[in-house]
mmCIF file of C-alpha atoms in Angstrom:
data_model
loop_
_atom_site.group_PDB
_atom_site.id
_atom_site.type_symbol
_atom_site.label_atom_id
_atom_site.label_comp_id
_atom_site.label_asym_id
_atom_site.label_seq_id
_atom_site.Cartn_x
_atom_site.Cartn_y
_atom_site.Cartn_z
ATOM 1 C CA UNK A 1245 -160.592 -62.848 2.983
ATOM 2 C CA UNK A 1246 -159.364 -61.355 -0.215
ATOM 3 C CA UNK A 1247 -160.203 -63.246 -3.349
ATOM 4 C CA UNK A 1248 -157.591 -65.639 -4.526
ATOM 5 C CA UNK A 1249 -156.356 -65.069 -8.147
ATOM 6 C CA UNK A 1250 -156.952 -67.910 -10.599
ATOM 7 C CA UNK A 1251 -155.841 -68.398 -14.073
ATOM 8 C CA UNK A 1252 -159.389 -67.590 -15.133
ATOM 9 C CA UNK A 1253 -159.565 -64.360 -13.324
ATOM 10 C CA UNK A 1254 -156.138 -62.948 -14.059
ATOM 11 C CA UNK A 1255 -156.507 -60.308 -16.755
ATOM 12 C CA UNK A 1256 -154.884 -61.558 -20.231
ATOM 13 C CA UNK A 1257 -152.096 -59.459 -21.374
ATOM 14 C CA UNK A 1258 -152.851 -60.007 -24.811
ATOM 15 C CA UNK A 1259 -156.280 -58.678 -24.495
ATOM 16 C CA UNK A 1260 -155.160 -55.560 -22.684
ATOM 17 C CA UNK A 1261 -152.352 -55.200 -25.496
ATOM 18 C CA UNK A 1262 -155.028 -55.498 -28.142
ATOM 19 C CA UNK A 1263 -157.258 -52.750 -26.514
ATOM 20 C CA UNK A 1264 -154.446 -50.666 -25.963
ATOM 21 C CA UNK A 1265 -153.431 -50.834 -29.756
ATOM 22 C CA UNK A 1266 -156.855 -49.366 -30.619
ATOM 23 C CA UNK A 1267 -156.326 -46.207 -28.297
ATOM 24 C CA UNK A 1268 -154.658 -43.258 -30.009
ATOM 25 C CA UNK A 1269 -154.153 -39.466 -29.298
ATOM 26 C CA UNK A 1270 -155.122 -37.654 -32.511
ATOM 27 C CA UNK A 1271 -152.259 -34.995 -31.718
ATOM 28 C CA UNK A 1272 -149.336 -37.322 -31.074
ATOM 29 C CA UNK A 1273 -150.358 -40.144 -33.319
ATOM 30 C CA UNK A 1274 -150.724 -39.440 -37.062
ATOM 31 C CA UNK A 1275 -153.852 -39.785 -38.848
ATOM 32 C CA UNK A 1276 -153.715 -43.210 -40.699
ATOM 33 C CA UNK A 1277 -157.483 -43.773 -41.159
ATOM 34 C CA UNK A 1278 -158.614 -44.718 -44.527
ATOM 35 C CA UNK A 1279 -162.235 -46.226 -44.969
ATOM 36 C CA UNK A 1280 -161.057 -47.488 -48.514
ATOM 37 C CA UNK A 1281 -163.596 -45.532 -50.426
ATOM 38 C CA UNK A 1282 -161.819 -45.092 -53.756
ATOM 39 C CA UNK A 1283 -164.880 -43.160 -55.154
ATOM 40 C CA UNK A 1284 -164.230 -40.278 -52.824
ATOM 41 C CA UNK A 1285 -163.548 -37.146 -55.005
ATOM 42 C CA UNK A 1286 -160.520 -36.018 -52.885
ATOM 43 C CA UNK A 1287 -158.960 -39.562 -52.707
ATOM 44 C CA UNK A 1288 -155.820 -38.202 -54.113
ATOM 45 C CA UNK A 1289 -155.330 -36.043 -51.130
ATOM 46 C CA UNK A 1290 -155.920 -38.739 -48.580
ATOM 47 C CA UNK A 1291 -152.882 -39.201 -46.101
ATOM 48 C CA UNK A 1292 -149.674 -41.169 -46.915
ATOM 49 C CA UNK A 1293 -146.447 -41.403 -45.185
ATOM 50 C CA UNK A 1294 -143.370 -41.642 -47.430
ATOM 51 C CA UNK A 1295 -140.352 -43.398 -45.858
ATOM 52 C CA UNK A 1296 -137.665 -40.666 -46.685
ATOM 53 C CA UNK A 1297 -135.113 -38.911 -44.587
ATOM 54 C CA UNK A 1298 -134.797 -35.005 -44.581
ATOM 55 C CA UNK A 1299 -131.953 -32.872 -43.405
ATOM 56 C CA UNK A 1300 -132.310 -31.254 -39.901
ATOM 57 C CA UNK A 1301 -134.105 -27.905 -39.843
ATOM 58 C CA UNK A 1302 -132.057 -24.866 -40.152
ATOM 59 C CA UNK A 1303 -132.995 -21.435 -38.864
ATOM 60 C CA UNK A 1304 -134.734 -19.386 -41.758
ATOM 61 C CA UNK A 1305 -134.039 -15.831 -42.408
ATOM 62 C CA UNK A 1306 -137.585 -14.515 -42.786
ATOM 63 C CA UNK A 1307 -138.802 -10.856 -43.045
ATOM 64 C CA UNK A 1308 -142.353 -10.767 -42.122
ATOM 65 C CA UNK A 1309 -144.452 -9.542 -45.106
ATOM 66 C CA UNK A 1310 -146.642 -7.473 -42.720
ATOM 67 C CA UNK A 1311 -143.896 -5.141 -42.129
ATOM 68 C CA UNK A 1312 -144.286 -3.996 -45.918
ATOM 69 C CA UNK A 1313 -148.081 -3.430 -45.491
ATOM 70 C CA UNK A 1314 -150.112 -0.246 -45.411
ATOM 71 C CA UNK A 1315 -151.008 -0.189 -41.727
ATOM 72 C CA UNK A 1316 -154.476 0.939 -42.838
ATOM 73 C CA UNK A 1317 -154.707 -2.251 -45.072
ATOM 74 C CA UNK A 1318 -156.658 -0.019 -47.702
ATOM 75 C CA UNK A 1319 -156.041 -2.311 -50.796
ATOM 76 C CA UNK A 1320 -157.338 -5.430 -49.023
ATOM 77 C CA UNK A 1321 -160.157 -4.023 -46.905
ATOM 78 C CA UNK A 1322 -161.644 -1.810 -49.647
ATOM 79 C CA UNK A 1323 -161.677 -4.822 -51.863
ATOM 80 C CA UNK A 1324 -163.883 -6.712 -49.249
ATOM 81 C CA UNK A 1325 -167.814 -6.454 -49.380
ATOM 82 C CA UNK A 1326 -167.891 -6.814 -45.771
ATOM 83 C CA UNK A 1327 -165.437 -6.896 -42.847
ATOM 84 C CA UNK A 1328 -166.801 -8.499 -39.783
ATOM 85 C CA UNK A 1329 -164.762 -8.815 -36.584
ATOM 86 C CA UNK A 1330 -165.949 -12.041 -34.821
ATOM 87 C CA UNK A 1331 -164.966 -11.565 -31.218
ATOM 88 C CA UNK A 1332 -163.145 -8.408 -29.590
ATOM 89 C CA UNK A 1333 -160.000 -10.472 -29.153
ATOM 90 C CA UNK A 1334 -159.593 -12.594 -32.136
ATOM 91 C CA UNK A 1335 -160.962 -13.330 -35.492
ATOM 92 C CA UNK A 1336 -162.184 -11.269 -38.584
ATOM 93 C CA UNK A 1337 -164.183 -12.390 -41.507
ATOM 94 C CA UNK A 1338 -163.544 -11.065 -44.847
ATOM 95 C CA UNK A 1339 -166.370 -11.196 -47.498
ATOM 96 C CA UNK A 1340 -166.204 -10.769 -51.266
ATOM 97 C CA UNK A 1341 -162.408 -11.624 -51.515
ATOM 98 C CA UNK A 1342 -161.009 -14.261 -54.021
ATOM 99 C CA UNK A 1343 -157.860 -15.562 -52.193
ATOM 100 C CA UNK A 1344 -156.725 -16.450 -55.895
ATOM 101 C CA UNK A 1345 -156.701 -12.970 -57.154
ATOM 102 C CA UNK A 1346 -154.936 -11.275 -54.361
ATOM 103 C CA UNK A 1347 -152.151 -8.781 -55.406
ATOM 104 C CA UNK A 1348 -148.641 -8.815 -53.604
ATOM 105 C CA UNK A 1349 -149.895 -5.717 -51.836
ATOM 106 C CA UNK A 1350 -152.978 -7.282 -50.647
ATOM 107 C CA UNK A 1351 -151.066 -10.377 -49.538
ATOM 108 C CA UNK A 1352 -148.898 -8.269 -47.385
ATOM 109 C CA UNK A 1353 -151.809 -6.460 -45.817
ATOM 110 C CA UNK A 1354 -153.538 -9.870 -45.261
ATOM 111 C CA UNK A 1355 -150.358 -11.017 -43.236
ATOM 112 C CA UNK A 1356 -150.710 -7.832 -41.071
ATOM 113 C CA UNK A 1357 -154.458 -8.362 -40.691
ATOM 114 C CA UNK A 1358 -153.838 -11.912 -39.456
ATOM 115 C CA UNK A 1359 -151.013 -10.630 -37.217
ATOM 116 C CA UNK A 1360 -153.356 -8.053 -35.579
ATOM 117 C CA UNK A 1361 -156.509 -10.143 -35.425
ATOM 118 C CA UNK A 1362 -154.949 -13.549 -34.875
ATOM 119 C CA UNK A 1363 -157.352 -15.222 -37.548
ATOM 120 C CA UNK A 1364 -158.909 -14.270 -40.739
ATOM 121 C CA UNK A 1365 -161.561 -16.389 -42.376
ATOM 122 C CA UNK A 1366 -163.203 -16.640 -45.588
ATOM 123 C CA UNK A 1367 -165.992 -18.508 -47.197
ATOM 124 C CA UNK A 1368 -166.956 -19.567 -50.737
ATOM 125 C CA UNK A 1369 -163.317 -19.927 -51.823
ATOM 126 C CA UNK A 1370 -162.497 -22.011 -54.822
ATOM 127 C CA UNK A 1371 -158.690 -21.979 -54.343
ATOM 128 C CA UNK A 1372 -157.229 -25.303 -54.871
ATOM 129 C CA UNK A 1373 -154.092 -26.676 -52.993
ATOM 130 C CA UNK A 1374 -151.602 -25.682 -55.604
ATOM 131 C CA UNK A 1375 -152.841 -22.026 -55.402
ATOM 132 C CA UNK A 1376 -152.838 -22.229 -51.688
ATOM 133 C CA UNK A 1377 -149.239 -23.168 -51.721
ATOM 134 C CA UNK A 1378 -148.357 -20.281 -53.882
ATOM 135 C CA UNK A 1379 -150.138 -18.015 -51.482
ATOM 136 C CA UNK A 1380 -148.284 -19.627 -48.492
ATOM 137 C CA UNK A 1381 -144.978 -19.098 -50.430
ATOM 138 C CA UNK A 1382 -145.499 -15.240 -50.489
ATOM 139 C CA UNK A 1383 -144.816 -15.371 -46.677
ATOM 140 C CA UNK A 1384 -141.727 -17.501 -46.557
ATOM 141 C CA UNK A 1385 -140.332 -20.991 -47.341
ATOM 142 C CA UNK A 1386 -142.640 -23.647 -46.556
ATOM 143 C CA UNK A 1387 -142.361 -26.233 -43.847
ATOM 144 C CA UNK A 1388 -142.268 -29.930 -44.387
ATOM 145 C CA UNK A 1389 -143.542 -31.888 -41.269
ATOM 146 C CA UNK A 1390 -141.511 -34.657 -40.062
ATOM 147 C CA UNK A 1391 -144.233 -37.070 -38.909
ATOM 148 C CA UNK A 1392 -147.649 -35.963 -40.221
ATOM 149 C CA UNK A 1393 -148.881 -37.333 -43.432
ATOM 150 C CA UNK A 1394 -148.727 -35.719 -46.911
ATOM 151 C CA UNK A 1395 -151.305 -36.149 -49.750
ATOM 152 C CA UNK A 1396 -151.089 -39.497 -51.896
ATOM 153 C CA UNK A 1397 -150.398 -37.260 -54.916
ATOM 154 C CA UNK A 1398 -146.870 -35.931 -53.194
ATOM 155 C CA UNK A 1399 -146.711 -32.438 -52.270
ATOM 156 C CA UNK A 1400 -144.460 -32.729 -49.424
ATOM 157 C CA UNK A 1401 -145.045 -29.397 -48.283
ATOM 158 C CA UNK A 1402 -148.807 -30.004 -47.338
ATOM 159 C CA UNK A 1403 -149.946 -31.254 -44.090
ATOM 160 C CA UNK A 1404 -152.930 -33.406 -44.385
ATOM 161 C CA UNK A 1405 -155.721 -33.516 -41.692
ATOM 162 C CA UNK A 1406 -157.978 -36.472 -42.038
ATOM 163 C CA UNK A 1407 -160.420 -38.727 -40.035
ATOM 164 C CA UNK A 1408 -163.359 -40.955 -41.370
ATOM 165 C CA UNK A 1409 -165.373 -43.657 -39.868
ATOM 166 C CA UNK A 1410 -162.655 -46.105 -39.886
ATOM 167 C CA UNK A 1411 -160.967 -44.454 -36.869
ATOM 168 C CA UNK A 1412 -162.636 -43.293 -33.917
ATOM 169 C CA UNK A 1413 -160.917 -41.111 -31.429
ATOM 170 C CA UNK A 1414 -160.776 -42.759 -28.009
ATOM 171 C CA UNK A 1415 -161.102 -40.330 -24.995
ATOM 172 C CA UNK A 1416 -159.097 -42.547 -22.995
ATOM 173 C CA UNK A 1417 -156.072 -41.656 -24.776
ATOM 174 C CA UNK A 1418 -156.196 -37.990 -24.559
ATOM 175 C CA UNK A 1419 -157.707 -34.932 -22.767
ATOM 176 C CA UNK A 1420 -159.071 -32.011 -24.798
ATOM 177 C CA UNK A 1421 -156.481 -29.770 -22.980
ATOM 178 C CA UNK A 1422 -153.640 -31.806 -24.749
ATOM 179 C CA UNK A 1423 -154.960 -30.833 -28.201
ATOM 180 C CA UNK A 1424 -154.310 -27.192 -27.996
ATOM 181 C CA UNK A 1425 -151.051 -26.349 -29.806
ATOM 182 C CA UNK A 1426 -149.472 -23.890 -32.264
ATOM 183 C CA UNK A 1427 -147.997 -25.292 -35.434
ATOM 184 C CA UNK A 1428 -144.161 -25.168 -35.675
ATOM 185 C CA UNK A 1429 -142.124 -23.435 -37.192
ATOM 186 C CA UNK A 1430 -145.022 -20.963 -37.464
ATOM 187 C CA UNK A 1431 -146.059 -18.015 -39.495
ATOM 188 C CA UNK A 1432 -148.940 -17.014 -41.578
ATOM 189 C CA UNK A 1433 -150.622 -20.420 -41.752
ATOM 190 C CA UNK A 1434 -153.546 -21.386 -44.080
ATOM 191 C CA UNK A 1435 -156.032 -24.452 -43.627
ATOM 192 C CA UNK A 1436 -158.784 -25.261 -46.095
ATOM 193 C CA UNK A 1437 -161.429 -27.968 -45.241
ATOM 194 C CA UNK A 1438 -162.219 -29.695 -48.596
ATOM 195 C CA UNK A 1439 -164.667 -32.192 -46.906
ATOM 196 C CA UNK A 1440 -166.198 -31.611 -43.494
ATOM 197 C CA UNK A 1441 -169.578 -32.747 -41.619
ATOM 198 C CA UNK A 1442 -172.705 -30.809 -41.649
ATOM 199 C CA UNK A 1443 -172.023 -29.751 -38.291
ATOM 200 C CA UNK A 1444 -169.328 -30.423 -35.883
ATOM 201 C CA UNK A 1445 -165.509 -30.423 -36.497
ATOM 202 C CA UNK A 1446 -165.223 -26.794 -35.649
ATOM 203 C CA UNK A 1447 -161.799 -25.181 -34.920
ATOM 204 C CA UNK A 1448 -161.063 -23.282 -31.829
ATOM 205 C CA UNK A 1449 -158.436 -20.545 -31.734
ATOM 206 C CA UNK A 1450 -156.966 -18.778 -28.626
ATOM 207 C CA UNK A 1451 -155.204 -15.294 -28.765
ATOM 208 C CA UNK A 1452 -151.774 -15.173 -27.090
ATOM 209 C CA UNK A 1453 -152.159 -11.469 -27.155
ATOM 210 C CA UNK A 1454 -155.377 -11.532 -24.986
ATOM 211 C CA UNK A 1455 -153.739 -13.940 -22.635
ATOM 212 C CA UNK A 1456 -151.149 -11.585 -22.027
ATOM 213 C CA UNK A 1457 -153.240 -8.722 -21.576
ATOM 214 C CA UNK A 1458 -155.394 -10.697 -19.014
ATOM 215 C CA UNK A 1459 -152.499 -11.007 -16.684
ATOM 216 C CA UNK A 1460 -151.520 -8.893 -13.834
ATOM 217 C CA UNK A 1461 -148.679 -6.414 -14.396
ATOM 218 C CA UNK A 1462 -146.451 -8.100 -12.063
ATOM 219 C CA UNK A 1463 -146.999 -11.622 -13.614
ATOM 220 C CA UNK A 1464 -146.501 -10.128 -17.134
ATOM 221 C CA UNK A 1465 -143.071 -8.867 -16.016
ATOM 222 C CA UNK A 1466 -142.125 -12.267 -14.394
ATOM 223 C CA UNK A 1467 -143.100 -14.147 -17.564
ATOM 224 C CA UNK A 1468 -141.271 -11.978 -19.757
ATOM 225 C CA UNK A 1469 -137.978 -13.066 -18.278
ATOM 226 C CA UNK A 1470 -138.751 -16.763 -18.604
ATOM 227 C CA UNK A 1471 -137.932 -19.275 -21.138
ATOM 228 C CA UNK A 1472 -139.513 -22.723 -21.899
ATOM 229 C CA UNK A 1473 -138.470 -25.791 -23.578
ATOM 230 C CA UNK A 1474 -140.615 -26.893 -26.703
ATOM 231 C CA UNK A 1475 -140.273 -30.642 -27.677
ATOM 232 C CA UNK A 1476 -141.069 -32.738 -30.744
ATOM 233 C CA UNK A 1477 -140.271 -36.039 -28.989
ATOM 234 C CA UNK A 1478 -143.740 -37.018 -28.134
ATOM 235 C CA UNK A 1479 -144.844 -36.519 -31.766
ATOM 236 C CA UNK A 1480 -142.047 -38.586 -33.131
ATOM 237 C CA UNK A 1481 -142.411 -41.344 -30.633
ATOM 238 C CA UNK A 1482 -146.205 -41.314 -31.431
ATOM 239 C CA UNK A 1483 -145.250 -41.921 -35.122
ATOM 240 C CA UNK A 1484 -142.770 -44.542 -34.391
ATOM 241 C CA UNK A 1485 -145.256 -46.259 -32.043
ATOM 242 C CA UNK A 1486 -147.757 -46.350 -34.755
ATOM 243 C CA UNK A 1487 -145.036 -48.017 -37.072
ATOM 244 C CA UNK A 1488 -144.646 -44.949 -39.303
ATOM 245 C CA UNK A 1489 -141.583 -43.212 -40.404
ATOM 246 C CA UNK A 1490 -140.073 -40.109 -38.953
ATOM 247 C CA UNK A 1491 -138.735 -38.233 -41.765
ATOM 248 C CA UNK A 1492 -136.590 -35.699 -39.511
ATOM 249 C CA UNK A 1493 -134.871 -36.451 -36.364
ATOM 250 C CA UNK A 1494 -136.934 -34.779 -33.470
ATOM 251 C CA UNK A 1495 -135.480 -31.892 -31.576
ATOM 252 C CA UNK A 1496 -136.190 -29.728 -28.439
ATOM 253 C CA UNK A 1497 -135.611 -25.901 -28.604
ATOM 254 C CA UNK A 1498 -135.777 -23.097 -25.882
ATOM 255 C CA UNK A 1499 -138.120 -20.101 -26.649
ATOM 256 C CA UNK A 1500 -139.268 -16.954 -24.608
ATOM 257 C CA UNK A 1501 -142.492 -17.463 -22.589
ATOM 258 C CA UNK A 1502 -143.606 -14.161 -23.765
ATOM 259 C CA UNK A 1503 -142.609 -13.300 -27.559
ATOM 260 C CA UNK A 1504 -143.104 -10.095 -29.640
ATOM 261 C CA UNK A 1505 -144.712 -10.155 -32.986
ATOM 262 C CA UNK A 1506 -142.281 -8.506 -35.525
ATOM 263 C CA UNK A 1507 -144.867 -6.471 -37.312
ATOM 264 C CA UNK A 1508 -147.324 -5.430 -34.566
ATOM 265 C CA UNK A 1509 -144.795 -5.171 -31.772
ATOM 266 C CA UNK A 1510 -147.425 -6.625 -29.396
ATOM 267 C CA UNK A 1511 -146.509 -9.189 -26.646
ATOM 268 C CA UNK A 1512 -147.889 -12.499 -26.748
ATOM 269 C CA UNK A 1513 -147.899 -15.593 -24.351
ATOM 270 C CA UNK A 1514 -145.895 -18.232 -26.391
ATOM 271 C CA UNK A 1515 -146.653 -21.676 -24.701
ATOM 272 C CA UNK A 1516 -149.006 -24.506 -25.692
ATOM 273 C CA UNK A 1517 -150.057 -27.861 -24.142
ATOM 274 C CA UNK A 1518 -149.111 -29.724 -27.323
ATOM 275 C CA UNK A 1519 -145.240 -28.851 -27.205
ATOM 276 C CA UNK A 1520 -144.322 -27.099 -24.183
ATOM 277 C CA UNK A 1521 -142.729 -29.146 -21.653
ATOM 278 C CA UNK A 1522 -141.082 -27.047 -18.904
ATOM 279 C CA UNK A 1523 -139.805 -23.661 -17.768
ATOM 280 C CA UNK A 1524 -136.087 -23.282 -17.664
ATOM 281 C CA UNK A 1525 -134.258 -22.401 -14.603
ATOM 282 C CA UNK A 1526 -137.104 -22.586 -11.977
ATOM 283 C CA UNK A 1527 -138.010 -25.579 -9.879
ATOM 284 C CA UNK A 1528 -140.240 -28.200 -11.347
ATOM 285 C CA UNK A 1529 -143.134 -27.395 -8.975
ATOM 286 C CA UNK A 1530 -143.115 -23.749 -10.121
ATOM 287 C CA UNK A 1531 -142.742 -24.717 -13.645
ATOM 288 C CA UNK A 1532 -145.746 -27.218 -13.482
ATOM 289 C CA UNK A 1533 -147.895 -24.629 -11.753
ATOM 290 C CA UNK A 1534 -147.290 -21.678 -14.192
ATOM 291 C CA UNK A 1535 -147.519 -23.848 -17.306
ATOM 292 C CA UNK A 1536 -150.833 -25.408 -15.910
ATOM 293 C CA UNK A 1537 -152.386 -22.114 -15.251
ATOM 294 C CA UNK A 1538 -151.267 -20.912 -18.557
ATOM 295 C CA UNK A 1539 -152.557 -23.959 -20.584
ATOM 296 C CA UNK A 1540 -155.970 -23.760 -18.791
ATOM 297 C CA UNK A 1541 -156.185 -20.035 -19.617
ATOM 298 C CA UNK A 1542 -155.706 -21.032 -23.321
ATOM 299 C CA UNK A 1543 -158.356 -23.762 -23.322
ATOM 300 C CA UNK A 1544 -160.732 -22.550 -20.625
ATOM 301 C CA UNK A 1545 -161.065 -18.855 -21.093
ATOM 302 C CA UNK A 1546 -163.794 -17.920 -23.530
ATOM 303 C CA UNK A 1547 -162.803 -14.298 -23.802
ATOM 304 C CA UNK A 1548 -159.753 -15.089 -25.640
ATOM 305 C CA UNK A 1549 -161.321 -17.686 -28.039
ATOM 306 C CA UNK A 1550 -162.862 -17.893 -31.469
ATOM 307 C CA UNK A 1551 -164.874 -21.003 -32.448
ATOM 308 C CA UNK A 1552 -164.684 -21.264 -36.219
ATOM 309 C CA UNK A 1553 -167.487 -23.166 -38.068
ATOM 310 C CA UNK A 1554 -166.351 -24.522 -41.574
ATOM 311 C CA UNK A 1555 -168.915 -24.207 -44.285
ATOM 312 C CA UNK A 1556 -168.973 -27.058 -46.671
ATOM 313 C CA UNK A 1557 -165.805 -27.513 -48.840
ATOM 314 C CA UNK A 1558 -165.061 -23.875 -49.417
ATOM 315 C CA UNK A 1559 -163.911 -22.216 -46.048
ATOM 316 C CA UNK A 1560 -160.270 -21.105 -45.578
ATOM 317 C CA UNK A 1561 -158.813 -19.944 -42.265
ATOM 318 C CA UNK A 1562 -155.575 -18.050 -42.258
ATOM 319 C CA UNK A 1563 -154.079 -17.495 -38.831
ATOM 320 C CA UNK A 1564 -150.746 -16.345 -37.421
ATOM 321 C CA UNK A 1565 -149.225 -19.342 -35.547
ATOM 322 C CA UNK A 1566 -146.865 -17.065 -33.757
ATOM 323 C CA UNK A 1567 -149.677 -15.552 -31.455
ATOM 324 C CA UNK A 1568 -152.570 -18.064 -31.706
ATOM 325 C CA UNK A 1569 -152.997 -21.521 -30.512
ATOM 326 C CA UNK A 1570 -155.678 -23.836 -31.848
ATOM 327 C CA UNK A 1571 -157.519 -27.230 -31.249
ATOM 328 C CA UNK A 1572 -160.021 -29.010 -33.474
ATOM 329 C CA UNK A 1573 -163.188 -30.513 -32.061
ATOM 330 C CA UNK A 1574 -163.529 -34.353 -32.407
ATOM 331 C CA UNK A 1575 -167.334 -34.348 -32.237
ATOM 332 C CA UNK A 1576 -168.054 -35.506 -35.921
ATOM 333 C CA UNK A 1577 -167.298 -39.299 -35.903
ATOM 334 C CA UNK A 1578 -168.229 -41.179 -37.904
ATOM 335 C CA UNK A 1579 -168.241 -38.276 -40.501
ATOM 336 C CA UNK A 1580 -165.307 -37.497 -42.589
ATOM 337 C CA UNK A 1581 -163.357 -34.401 -42.071
ATOM 338 C CA UNK A 1582 -160.494 -33.646 -44.443
ATOM 339 C CA UNK A 1583 -158.323 -30.560 -44.680
ATOM 340 C CA UNK A 1584 -155.228 -29.319 -46.276
ATOM 341 C CA UNK A 1585 -152.534 -27.043 -44.600
ATOM 342 C CA UNK A 1586 -149.707 -24.815 -45.719
ATOM 343 C CA UNK A 1587 -147.247 -23.610 -43.162
ATOM 344 C CA UNK A 1588 -144.551 -20.999 -43.940
ATOM 345 C CA UNK A 1589 -141.589 -20.922 -41.795
ATOM 346 C CA UNK A 1590 -141.324 -17.917 -39.390
ATOM 347 C CA UNK A 1591 -138.420 -16.265 -37.655
ATOM 348 C CA UNK A 1592 -136.816 -17.347 -34.354
ATOM 349 C CA UNK A 1593 -139.123 -16.054 -31.480
ATOM 350 C CA UNK A 1594 -137.697 -12.924 -29.799
ATOM 351 C CA UNK A 1595 -138.195 -12.055 -26.241
ATOM 352 C CA UNK A 1596 -139.225 -8.589 -25.198
ATOM 353 C CA UNK A 1597 -135.830 -7.908 -24.319
ATOM 354 C CA UNK A 1598 -134.411 -9.225 -27.611
ATOM 355 C CA UNK A 1599 -137.080 -7.548 -29.736
ATOM 356 C CA UNK A 1600 -136.495 -3.988 -28.129
ATOM 357 C CA UNK A 1601 -132.603 -4.249 -28.498
ATOM 358 C CA UNK A 1602 -132.735 -5.459 -32.085
ATOM 359 C CA UNK A 1603 -135.293 -3.105 -33.404
ATOM 360 C CA UNK A 1604 -135.232 -0.006 -31.175
ATOM 361 C CA UNK A 1605 -138.976 -0.288 -30.737
ATOM 362 C CA UNK A 1606 -140.953 -0.635 -27.549
ATOM 363 C CA UNK A 1607 -142.902 -3.966 -27.185
ATOM 364 C CA UNK A 1608 -146.667 -3.114 -26.329
ATOM 365 C CA UNK A 1609 -149.536 -4.754 -24.685
ATOM 366 C CA UNK A 1610 -152.226 -5.101 -27.360
ATOM 367 C CA UNK A 1611 -155.281 -4.388 -25.452
ATOM 368 C CA UNK A 1612 -153.691 -1.214 -23.872
ATOM 369 C CA UNK A 1613 -152.847 0.039 -27.330
ATOM 370 C CA UNK A 1614 -156.407 -0.585 -28.539
ATOM 371 C CA UNK A 1615 -157.861 1.071 -25.597
ATOM 372 C CA UNK A 1616 -155.552 4.101 -26.110
ATOM 373 C CA UNK A 1617 -156.372 4.251 -29.768
ATOM 374 C CA UNK A 1618 -160.210 4.684 -28.765
ATOM 375 C CA UNK A 1619 -159.277 7.365 -26.278
ATOM 376 C CA UNK A 1620 -160.183 5.242 -23.360
ATOM 377 C CA UNK A 1621 -158.421 5.977 -20.198
ATOM 378 C CA UNK A 1622 -156.542 2.963 -18.900
ATOM 379 C CA UNK A 1623 -155.934 3.247 -15.040
ATOM 380 C CA UNK A 1624 -155.064 0.760 -12.305
ATOM 381 C CA UNK A 1625 -157.948 -2.057 -11.683
ATOM 382 C CA UNK A 1626 -157.813 -1.489 -8.077
ATOM 383 C CA UNK A 1627 -157.371 1.259 -5.396
ATOM 384 C CA UNK A 1628 -155.477 0.917 -2.230
ATOM 385 C CA UNK A 1629 -154.953 -2.685 -3.254
ATOM 386 C CA UNK A 1630 -158.705 -3.379 -3.031
ATOM 387 C CA UNK A 1631 -160.267 -4.573 -6.331
ATOM 388 C CA UNK A 1632 -163.242 -2.682 -7.570
ATOM 389 C CA UNK A 1633 -166.600 -4.584 -7.845
ATOM 390 C CA UNK A 1634 -167.200 -5.921 -11.337
ATOM 391 C CA UNK A 1635 -170.555 -6.298 -13.198
ATOM 392 C CA UNK A 1636 -171.192 -9.455 -15.119
ATOM 393 C CA UNK A 1637 -173.942 -10.078 -17.769
ATOM 394 C CA UNK A 1638 -174.866 -13.734 -19.010
#
């Protein structure tokens, strides 16, 4: 006989609600933690949420600064004491560079290097947030985020990343896959961690170029003809659910699934789990299958990724949000992790067809172009429809 429910055995809604209130998704729900430590040296940059209203975003006319750069990037690279590529697909570290001292020529070359390598990282940087904003403005007008926090001292163009012991991420509220995203509207973005744990809190980056290059030719061509809906609705609803203001009404936009970077001319997959909701004009089952496959390539394929370890309070990452997705690791609680981001507006994404029609250039596969530059013969991966055996080293 099935047990009979009694007043004592029925779960109490108030208890369930209280438990649900403590669960949050760190991507869709803004960071509102504050341990109340007024002696913290960067307390003025802790998060706050001004209750203001901003005008809707308008399309920005942006000319990518990488188009003005010397393709060899001599001024920037010659000034570095060491140039170290971190993986074949993504990431370069420049040593001996002071970001406060870059000339306009070097800033343009940095934009091109970030466009080519996806992410450029620096350690031992004394740049402050005001200087970081000045650097970011070189690449375009700065974005003001509609829901995420700004510093207590103001600075509406600064996005605050903050977590401390007062707020523990609950894995019941989100999956790690959901945290992968690109910042919008994207361009050459900078982030400095001003306080971080001794270990943990790394940032993972994944290359949209490498993802495109890893697909079969037929699937590449198919994706080039598709568009997808990118939505800010969930993030706005997360803010409202937390009782916080939404400073600009949320929108949904349609972008190509494969976009072309204006400076490199390389093709990149442009979807992400955080914002991309569906592919336009195909059955839902097909859309779900395609996006699920691409999302898992972003999150699961280590060949496309860089895992960056921040060092102390002086590391800076500069990445091109148009061709890179990223995710933080929430493995550091109860330690404090505090970072400041500046994000210039980018141009409206162009499909392969649009890019070639507007520029007269032929969009390329990054990996194929790199192989050609090295004189490597690029042939078909199979003969007579039968794949060749591959070696593998662990």
